[in-house]
């Protein structure tokens, strides 16, 4: 039997590794693999395993497993950088990540110096004749962990996931009442707690020009495993605000004459796997709201943005539809999103400035940062100003053999007869409006009072050239309830 022991230990080790990491979780090959054997002679000792971190490293991720647990072998884990202690998690974590902005709880975020680091392994127990074999997989600049605080999707299945893409905490100008009733900087966990209580699937905390909130989100995500925390940041410039999603690395925002160019900033976001949106483009400006209105330079390439914040929940439920339509008229493909712009996580439900008002719905095949960003890029979004959990809207268009749906492109010779369907749900008694190139295209259609889902149909003759269709749902008094992203006609990607 003793001749089988090394083989069984290896199988056990592989089983532990795959069980801990999860087969469904995509992992890149490790940059370094450290292995070793611990014997009874090393009981109650500490030892260090050196490894070299190359220059231009901004994140280190470690997966650590060992055998011998069935014989009560115990190994505890920590790490030193070339200058200081960066943390120890004992035996309670088999994975950790450390970056300039965030780190797994037990570890300290901060600059990642190149040079020799050391895994610290403590041995609380190995029996006299026992053996433990360890394996540490080390990855540098993990793209997955740069983009997300969750190691796996929080839910699977294609559906409309609902969230809020704009809010602030103590890490910029978010405030709320303390225990004694004083207004104080509002901690991150209250925003996540409120989002969870309101049934949101995802949120982006977008503090102004800050990335310090990411460390708190790294801690909170495992507990709030029904609410996806999307890394976000509102970059406030002197000529407008934009949100960045899906990037934890620092991106410089200091635009100005002879300084950074906005196109370069947007390409930097894109190169890091993120997307950007234009915020509250029609906000007041000047001393009322300094730099809030979108007044970017003429040479800005709007195609580098994925979306426009069409509805901002802020203090006045601000719409930017005129700006959005102007960009669509110029041939830019921009999805519709919304955000509460909440600055107080404890604000009672309902607008203005309350988390979840408005809600952005994104069609995705799973609840992960990558999938939500793909859905926004594809234009599979709508904005729900009522923060409902059931309202839906989509657009489908057919012309001859050509077919497209919201976010896609209908390609056909023009002029052409186009049959359009606007499927809705949860909108009984409301009115569906179809807009072609920003203008009402046909008589509004009333949604029947009965039934969960309905589809309003329109037939249009569309002239030559590039066009866009979008839809709105309003109640009988004309109050806006839903805004869809566009469907494009003869507009190449």
Coordinates of C-alpha atoms in Angstrom, one line a residue:
X1 CA 0.0 0.0 0.0
X2 CA 2.9 2.4 0.7
X3 CA 3.9 2.4 -3.0
X4 CA 0.5 3.9 -3.8
X5 CA 0.8 6.8 -1.4
X6 CA 2.5 9.4 -3.7
X7 CA 0.0 8.6 -6.4
X8 CA -3.0 9.0 -4.0
X9 CA -1.6 12.2 -2.7
X10 CA -1.3 13.6 -6.2
X11 CA -4.8 12.7 -7.1
X12 CA -6.0 14.2 -3.8
X13 CA -4.2 17.4 -4.5
X14 CA -5.7 17.7 -8.0
X15 CA -9.2 17.0 -6.6
X16 CA -8.7 19.7 -3.9
X17 CA -7.5 22.2 -6.5
X18 CA -10.4 21.7 -8.9
X19 CA -12.9 21.6 -6.1
X20 CA -11.7 24.9 -4.7
X21 CA -11.4 26.7 -8.0
X22 CA -14.6 25.3 -9.5
X23 CA -14.6 23.7 -12.9
X24 CA -17.0 26.4 -14.2
X25 CA -14.6 29.2 -13.4
X26 CA -12.4 30.0 -16.3
X27 CA -8.8 30.2 -15.2
X28 CA -5.7 31.2 -17.2
X29 CA -2.6 29.1 -16.9
X30 CA -0.5 30.2 -13.8
X31 CA 2.6 32.3 -14.4
X32 CA 4.4 30.4 -11.6
X33 CA 3.8 27.2 -9.8
X34 CA 5.5 26.6 -6.4
X35 CA 5.4 23.1 -5.0
X36 CA 7.0 21.4 -2.0
X37 CA 6.8 18.7 0.7
X38 CA 6.3 19.2 4.5
X39 CA 7.3 16.4 6.9
X40 CA 6.9 15.8 10.6
X41 CA 10.3 17.4 11.2
X42 CA 8.8 20.8 10.3
X43 CA 6.0 20.7 12.7
X44 CA 5.4 24.0 14.5
X45 CA 7.8 25.9 12.2
X46 CA 7.6 28.8 9.8
X47 CA 9.3 28.8 6.4
X48 CA 9.3 31.0 3.4
X49 CA 9.0 30.2 -0.3
X50 CA 10.5 32.9 -2.6
X51 CA 9.1 33.9 -5.9
X52 CA 9.9 36.8 -8.3
X53 CA 7.4 39.4 -9.3
X54 CA 8.2 41.1 -12.6
X55 CA 8.1 44.8 -13.3
X56 CA 4.8 46.3 -14.5
X57 CA 2.8 44.0 -12.2
X58 CA -0.3 45.6 -10.7
X59 CA -2.0 42.5 -9.2
X60 CA -0.9 39.2 -7.7
X61 CA -3.3 36.2 -7.3
X62 CA -2.5 33.1 -5.4
X63 CA -4.3 29.7 -5.3
X64 CA -2.9 27.4 -2.5
X65 CA -3.8 23.8 -1.8
X66 CA -2.1 21.0 0.1
X67 CA -2.6 17.3 0.9
X68 CA -2.5 15.4 4.2
X69 CA -5.6 17.0 5.7
X70 CA -7.0 13.5 6.4
X71 CA -4.1 13.0 8.8
X72 CA -4.7 16.5 10.4
X73 CA -1.8 18.2 8.5
X74 CA -2.4 22.0 8.7
X75 CA -0.7 24.7 6.7
X76 CA -1.4 28.4 7.2
X77 CA -0.7 31.0 4.5
X78 CA 0.7 34.6 4.4
X79 CA 2.9 36.7 2.1
X80 CA 5.6 39.3 2.3
X81 CA 6.6 41.7 -0.5
X82 CA 10.3 42.8 -0.8
X83 CA 9.7 45.5 1.9
X84 CA 6.9 44.6 4.2
X85 CA 4.3 42.2 5.4
X86 CA 1.2 42.1 3.2
X87 CA -1.0 39.8 5.3
X88 CA -1.8 36.3 6.6
X89 CA -5.0 34.4 6.2
X90 CA -4.1 31.4 8.2
X91 CA -6.0 28.3 7.0
X92 CA -9.2 30.1 6.1
X93 CA -8.5 31.0 2.5
X94 CA -7.1 28.9 -0.3
X95 CA -7.2 31.9 -2.7
X96 CA -6.2 35.6 -2.4
X97 CA -5.5 38.5 -4.6
X98 CA -3.6 41.7 -3.9
X99 CA -3.6 44.8 -6.2
X100 CA -2.9 48.5 -6.1
X101 CA -6.6 49.2 -5.3
X102 CA -8.0 46.2 -3.6
X103 CA -7.2 42.9 -1.8
X104 CA -8.8 39.9 -0.4
X105 CA -9.6 40.5 3.3
X106 CA -6.6 39.5 5.4
X107 CA -4.3 41.2 2.9
X108 CA -3.2 44.8 2.3
X109 CA -3.8 46.6 -1.1
X110 CA -1.1 48.9 -2.4
X111 CA 1.8 49.2 -4.8
X112 CA 3.1 45.9 -6.1
X113 CA 6.9 46.2 -6.1
X114 CA 8.9 44.1 -8.5
X115 CA 11.4 41.8 -7.0
X116 CA 11.5 38.9 -4.6
X117 CA 8.3 38.2 -2.6
X118 CA 7.9 35.3 -0.1
X119 CA 4.9 33.0 0.6
X120 CA 4.9 32.5 4.4
X121 CA 3.8 29.0 5.3
X122 CA 3.2 28.2 9.0
X123 CA 2.9 24.6 10.1
X124 CA 0.7 24.3 13.2
X125 CA 0.6 20.5 12.8
X126 CA 2.1 17.6 10.9
X127 CA 2.2 14.2 12.5
X128 CA 5.7 12.7 13.1
X129 CA 5.3 10.3 10.2
X130 CA 3.0 12.6 8.2
X131 CA 3.6 14.3 4.9
X132 CA 1.9 17.3 3.3
X133 CA 2.5 18.4 -0.3
X134 CA 1.6 21.9 -1.3
X135 CA 1.0 23.6 -4.6
X136 CA 0.8 27.4 -5.0
X137 CA -0.4 28.8 -8.4
X138 CA 0.6 32.4 -8.9
X139 CA -0.9 34.6 -11.5
X140 CA 0.1 38.2 -12.4
X141 CA -2.3 40.9 -13.6
X142 CA -5.4 38.5 -13.6
X143 CA -7.8 40.1 -16.1
X144 CA -10.8 38.4 -14.4
X145 CA -9.9 39.8 -11.0
X146 CA -9.2 43.3 -12.4
X147 CA -12.8 43.3 -13.8
X148 CA -14.8 41.6 -11.0
X149 CA -14.9 41.0 -7.3
X150 CA -16.8 37.7 -7.9
X151 CA -15.0 34.6 -8.8
X152 CA -18.0 33.0 -10.5
X153 CA -21.3 34.1 -11.9
X154 CA -23.9 34.8 -9.2
X155 CA -26.7 33.4 -11.4
X156 CA -27.0 31.7 -14.8
X157 CA -29.6 31.7 -17.5
X158 CA -30.6 34.3 -20.1
X159 CA -32.9 36.9 -18.8
X160 CA -33.3 40.6 -18.0
X161 CA -31.0 41.4 -15.0
X162 CA -31.8 44.7 -13.3
X163 CA -29.5 47.1 -11.6
X164 CA -28.4 50.6 -10.8
X165 CA -25.3 51.9 -12.6
X166 CA -24.6 55.2 -10.7
X167 CA -24.2 55.9 -7.0
X168 CA -21.8 57.4 -4.5
X169 CA -20.5 56.5 -1.0
X170 CA -18.1 57.9 1.6
X171 CA -15.3 57.4 -0.9
X172 CA -16.6 60.6 -2.7
X173 CA -19.6 62.7 -1.7
X174 CA -22.1 60.2 -0.4
X175 CA -23.5 60.9 3.0
X176 CA -26.2 59.6 5.3
X177 CA -27.4 60.0 8.9
X178 CA -25.2 58.5 11.6
X179 CA -26.5 56.6 14.7
X180 CA -26.9 60.0 16.4
X181 CA -28.6 61.6 13.3
X182 CA -25.6 63.6 12.1
X183 CA -24.9 63.6 8.3
X184 CA -21.6 61.7 7.8
X185 CA -19.8 60.0 5.0
X186 CA -21.9 56.9 4.1
X187 CA -20.1 53.5 4.3
X188 CA -20.1 51.3 1.2
X189 CA -22.0 48.4 2.8
X190 CA -25.1 50.5 3.2
X191 CA -25.3 51.0 -0.6
X192 CA -25.0 47.3 -1.1
X193 CA -27.4 46.4 1.6
X194 CA -30.0 48.8 0.2
X195 CA -29.6 47.4 -3.3
X196 CA -30.1 43.9 -1.9
X197 CA -33.2 44.9 0.0
X198 CA -34.7 46.3 -3.2
X199 CA -34.1 43.2 -5.1
X200 CA -31.5 44.5 -7.6
X201 CA -29.3 42.0 -9.4
X202 CA -26.3 44.3 -9.9
X203 CA -25.0 47.8 -8.9
X204 CA -22.0 49.9 -9.8
X205 CA -20.6 52.1 -7.1
X206 CA -19.2 55.0 -9.1
X207 CA -17.4 57.3 -6.6
X208 CA -15.9 60.5 -8.2
X209 CA -12.3 59.9 -9.5
X210 CA -11.8 57.3 -6.7
X211 CA -10.8 53.7 -6.7
X212 CA -10.5 53.2 -2.9
X213 CA -14.1 51.8 -2.8
X214 CA -12.9 48.7 -4.6
X215 CA -11.2 47.3 -1.5
X216 CA -14.5 47.4 0.5
X217 CA -16.3 45.8 -2.4
X218 CA -13.8 43.0 -2.6
X219 CA -14.7 42.3 1.1
X220 CA -18.5 42.6 0.6
X221 CA -19.0 40.6 -2.6
X222 CA -18.8 37.1 -1.0
X223 CA -21.5 38.0 1.5
X224 CA -23.8 39.7 -0.9
X225 CA -23.9 36.8 -3.3
X226 CA -27.2 37.9 -4.9
X227 CA -26.0 41.4 -5.9
X228 CA -23.2 41.6 -8.4
X229 CA -20.8 44.5 -7.6
X230 CA -19.5 45.9 -10.9
X231 CA -16.3 48.0 -10.5
X232 CA -17.3 51.5 -11.4
X233 CA -15.9 55.0 -11.2
X234 CA -17.3 58.4 -12.2
X235 CA -14.6 60.4 -13.9
X236 CA -15.4 64.1 -13.4
X237 CA -13.8 66.4 -15.9
X238 CA -14.2 70.1 -16.4
X239 CA -16.3 69.4 -19.6
X240 CA -18.5 66.6 -18.5
X241 CA -18.8 63.4 -16.5
X242 CA -18.4 59.8 -17.6
X243 CA -18.7 56.5 -15.9
X244 CA -16.2 53.6 -16.3
X245 CA -17.3 50.1 -15.7
X246 CA -15.4 46.8 -15.3
X247 CA -12.0 48.2 -14.5
X248 CA -10.2 48.3 -11.1
X249 CA -6.9 49.7 -12.4
X250 CA -6.3 53.4 -12.2
X251 CA -7.2 55.4 -15.3
X252 CA -6.1 59.0 -15.4
X253 CA -9.0 61.5 -15.8
X254 CA -7.1 64.8 -15.8
X255 CA -8.1 66.2 -19.2
X256 CA -6.9 69.6 -20.4
X257 CA -5.0 71.6 -22.9
X258 CA -1.6 70.0 -23.4
X259 CA -2.6 67.2 -21.0
X260 CA -4.6 64.0 -21.5
X261 CA -6.8 63.5 -24.5
X262 CA -10.3 62.1 -23.9
X263 CA -9.9 59.6 -26.8
X264 CA -6.7 58.3 -25.2
X265 CA -8.5 57.9 -21.9
X266 CA -11.4 56.0 -23.5
X267 CA -9.0 53.7 -25.4
X268 CA -7.2 53.0 -22.1
X269 CA -10.5 51.9 -20.6
X270 CA -11.3 49.8 -23.6
X271 CA -7.8 48.2 -23.5
X272 CA -8.4 47.2 -19.9
X273 CA -11.6 45.4 -20.8
X274 CA -14.0 48.1 -19.6
X275 CA -16.7 50.3 -21.1
X276 CA -17.7 53.9 -20.7
X277 CA -20.9 55.9 -20.6
X278 CA -21.7 59.6 -20.9
X279 CA -23.4 60.8 -17.8
X280 CA -26.3 63.4 -17.4
X281 CA -25.3 65.1 -20.7
X282 CA -28.0 67.8 -20.4
X283 CA -27.4 68.7 -16.7
X284 CA -27.1 72.3 -15.6
X285 CA -23.6 73.7 -15.8
X286 CA -21.6 76.6 -14.4
X287 CA -21.7 77.2 -10.6
X288 CA -25.0 75.3 -10.4
X289 CA -23.2 72.1 -11.3
X290 CA -19.6 72.6 -12.3
X291 CA -18.5 70.4 -15.2
X292 CA -21.8 68.4 -15.2
X293 CA -23.1 69.2 -18.7
X294 CA -21.4 67.2 -21.5
X295 CA -19.3 69.7 -23.4
X296 CA -16.5 67.4 -24.7
X297 CA -14.2 68.6 -27.5
X298 CA -15.5 68.2 -31.0
X299 CA -12.7 65.7 -31.9
X300 CA -14.0 63.3 -29.2
X301 CA -14.8 59.9 -30.8
X302 CA -18.2 59.1 -29.5
X303 CA -18.0 55.6 -30.9
X304 CA -15.6 54.9 -28.0
X305 CA -18.5 55.1 -25.6
X306 CA -20.9 52.1 -25.2
X307 CA -23.9 54.0 -23.7
X308 CA -25.5 57.2 -22.6
X309 CA -27.1 57.7 -19.2
X310 CA -30.4 58.7 -20.7
X311 CA -32.1 59.0 -17.3
X312 CA -30.3 60.3 -14.2
X313 CA -32.2 59.9 -11.0
X314 CA -30.4 62.7 -9.1
X315 CA -32.3 65.5 -7.7
X316 CA -34.5 66.2 -10.7
X317 CA -34.9 62.9 -12.6
X318 CA -32.9 64.4 -15.5
X319 CA -33.4 63.1 -19.1
X320 CA -30.7 63.4 -21.8
X321 CA -32.8 62.1 -24.7
X322 CA -32.1 65.1 -26.9
X323 CA -28.4 64.7 -26.6
X324 CA -28.8 60.9 -27.1
X325 CA -30.9 61.3 -30.2
X326 CA -28.4 63.8 -31.7
X327 CA -25.6 61.2 -31.3
X328 CA -27.8 58.5 -32.8
X329 CA -28.5 60.9 -35.7
X330 CA -24.8 61.2 -36.3
X331 CA -24.5 57.4 -36.7
X332 CA -23.2 56.5 -33.2
X333 CA -24.4 53.2 -31.6
X334 CA -25.2 54.0 -27.9
X335 CA -27.2 51.9 -25.6
X336 CA -29.6 53.4 -23.1
X337 CA -28.7 53.1 -19.4
X338 CA -29.8 54.9 -16.3
X339 CA -28.6 55.5 -12.7
X340 CA -30.0 56.8 -9.5
X341 CA -26.9 59.0 -8.9
X342 CA -27.7 58.3 -5.3
X343 CA -25.7 60.2 -2.7
X344 CA -27.5 58.8 0.3
X345 CA -27.9 55.0 0.6
X346 CA -30.6 55.4 3.2
X347 CA -32.9 57.6 1.1
X348 CA -36.4 56.1 1.2
X349 CA -37.6 54.3 -1.9
X350 CA -38.7 56.4 -4.8
X351 CA -37.1 59.3 -6.8
X352 CA -35.2 61.4 -6.7
X353 CA -31.8 60.1 -5.6
X354 CA -32.9 56.7 -4.3
X355 CA -31.0 53.5 -5.1
X356 CA -32.8 51.6 -7.9
X357 CA -34.6 54.7 -9.3
X358 CA -34.3 54.3 -12.2
X359 CA -33.3 50.7 -12.9
X360 CA -31.3 49.6 -15.9
X361 CA -32.3 46.2 -17.3
X362 CA -29.7 44.3 -19.2
X363 CA -30.3 41.1 -21.1
X364 CA -27.4 38.7 -20.3
X365 CA -26.8 34.9 -20.2
X366 CA -25.5 35.0 -16.6
X367 CA -25.0 37.4 -13.8
X368 CA -21.3 38.3 -14.2
X369 CA -19.5 41.5 -14.9
X370 CA -18.4 40.2 -18.3
X371 CA -21.9 39.2 -19.3
X372 CA -23.5 42.5 -18.1
X373 CA -20.9 44.5 -20.1
X374 CA -21.5 42.3 -23.2
X375 CA -25.2 43.0 -22.9
X376 CA -24.7 46.8 -22.7
X377 CA -22.2 46.7 -25.6
X378 CA -24.8 44.8 -27.7
X379 CA -27.5 47.3 -26.9
X380 CA -29.7 44.8 -25.1
X381 CA -30.9 47.3 -22.4
X382 CA -33.8 49.4 -21.3
X383 CA -34.4 51.9 -18.5
X384 CA -37.3 51.4 -16.1
X385 CA -38.2 54.7 -14.3
X386 CA -40.5 52.9 -12.0
X387 CA -37.9 50.5 -10.5
X388 CA -40.3 47.6 -11.1
X389 CA -39.3 43.9 -11.2
X390 CA -41.6 42.9 -14.0
X391 CA -41.8 45.6 -16.6
X392 CA -40.1 44.8 -19.9
X393 CA -39.8 46.2 -23.4
X394 CA -38.0 45.1 -26.6
X395 CA -38.1 45.8 -30.3
X396 CA -38.3 43.4 -33.2
X397 CA -38.2 44.4 -36.9
X398 CA -38.8 42.4 -40.1
X399 CA -38.4 43.5 -43.7
X400 CA -38.6 40.7 -46.3
X401 CA -36.1 38.0 -45.1
X402 CA -34.2 40.5 -42.9
X403 CA -34.8 40.4 -39.1
X404 CA -33.3 42.3 -36.2
X405 CA -34.1 43.1 -32.6
X406 CA -33.2 45.9 -30.2
X407 CA -29.4 46.6 -30.3
X408 CA -29.1 44.9 -33.8
X409 CA -29.2 46.2 -37.3
X410 CA -31.9 45.6 -39.9
X411 CA -30.3 45.7 -43.3
X412 CA -32.5 46.0 -46.4
X413 CA -32.9 48.0 -49.5
X414 CA -34.8 51.2 -49.0
X415 CA -37.4 52.5 -49.2
X416 CA -38.8 49.3 -47.6
X417 CA -41.8 48.2 -45.7
X418 CA -40.8 47.3 -42.1
X419 CA -43.0 45.4 -39.7
X420 CA -42.2 46.3 -36.1
X421 CA -43.2 44.5 -32.9
X422 CA -42.8 46.0 -29.5
X423 CA -43.1 43.2 -26.9
X424 CA -43.9 44.5 -23.4
X425 CA -44.6 42.9 -20.0
X426 CA -46.0 44.4 -16.9
X427 CA -47.3 47.4 -18.8
X428 CA -51.1 46.8 -18.8
X429 CA -53.1 49.9 -19.5
X430 CA -50.0 51.9 -20.6
X431 CA -49.3 53.4 -24.0
X432 CA -46.5 52.3 -26.4
X433 CA -44.8 54.9 -28.5
X434 CA -42.5 54.1 -31.5
X435 CA -39.9 56.7 -32.5
X436 CA -38.2 56.7 -35.8
X437 CA -35.1 59.0 -35.9
X438 CA -36.2 60.6 -32.7
X439 CA -39.8 61.5 -33.8
X440 CA -43.1 59.8 -33.2
X441 CA -43.5 57.4 -36.2
X442 CA -47.1 56.2 -35.8
X443 CA -50.1 56.4 -33.7
X444 CA -49.4 55.3 -30.1
X445 CA -50.7 51.8 -29.2
X446 CA -52.5 51.1 -26.0
X447 CA -51.5 47.9 -24.0
X448 CA -54.5 45.7 -23.1
X449 CA -55.4 45.6 -19.4
X450 CA -55.4 41.8 -19.3
X451 CA -52.5 39.4 -19.8
X452 CA -49.0 39.4 -18.5
X453 CA -47.3 40.1 -21.8
X454 CA -48.4 41.9 -24.9
X455 CA -46.9 43.0 -28.3
X456 CA -47.8 46.2 -30.1
X457 CA -47.3 46.2 -33.8
X458 CA -46.5 48.9 -36.3
X459 CA -45.9 49.0 -40.1
X460 CA -43.7 51.7 -41.5
X461 CA -42.2 52.6 -44.8
X462 CA -38.6 53.6 -44.2
X463 CA -36.7 55.7 -46.7
X464 CA -33.2 55.3 -47.9
X465 CA -30.2 55.9 -45.6
X466 CA -29.4 55.1 -42.0
X467 CA -32.1 55.2 -39.3
X468 CA -32.8 54.2 -35.8
X469 CA -35.9 53.0 -34.0
X470 CA -36.6 53.2 -30.3
X471 CA -39.6 52.9 -28.1
X472 CA -41.1 54.4 -25.0
X473 CA -43.9 53.3 -22.7
X474 CA -45.9 56.0 -21.0
X475 CA -48.9 55.9 -18.7
X476 CA -52.2 57.5 -19.7
X477 CA -51.2 60.9 -18.3
X478 CA -48.0 60.9 -20.5
X479 CA -45.5 60.1 -17.7
X480 CA -42.5 58.2 -19.0
X481 CA -42.2 54.6 -17.6
X482 CA -39.8 52.7 -19.9
X483 CA -37.1 53.7 -22.5
X484 CA -35.7 51.2 -24.9
X485 CA -32.3 51.1 -26.5
X486 CA -32.3 51.6 -30.3
X487 CA -32.7 49.2 -33.2
X488 CA -30.7 50.3 -36.2
X489 CA -31.5 50.3 -39.8
X490 CA -28.7 50.1 -42.4
X491 CA -26.1 51.2 -39.8
X492 CA -22.9 49.2 -39.9
X493 CA -21.2 48.3 -36.7

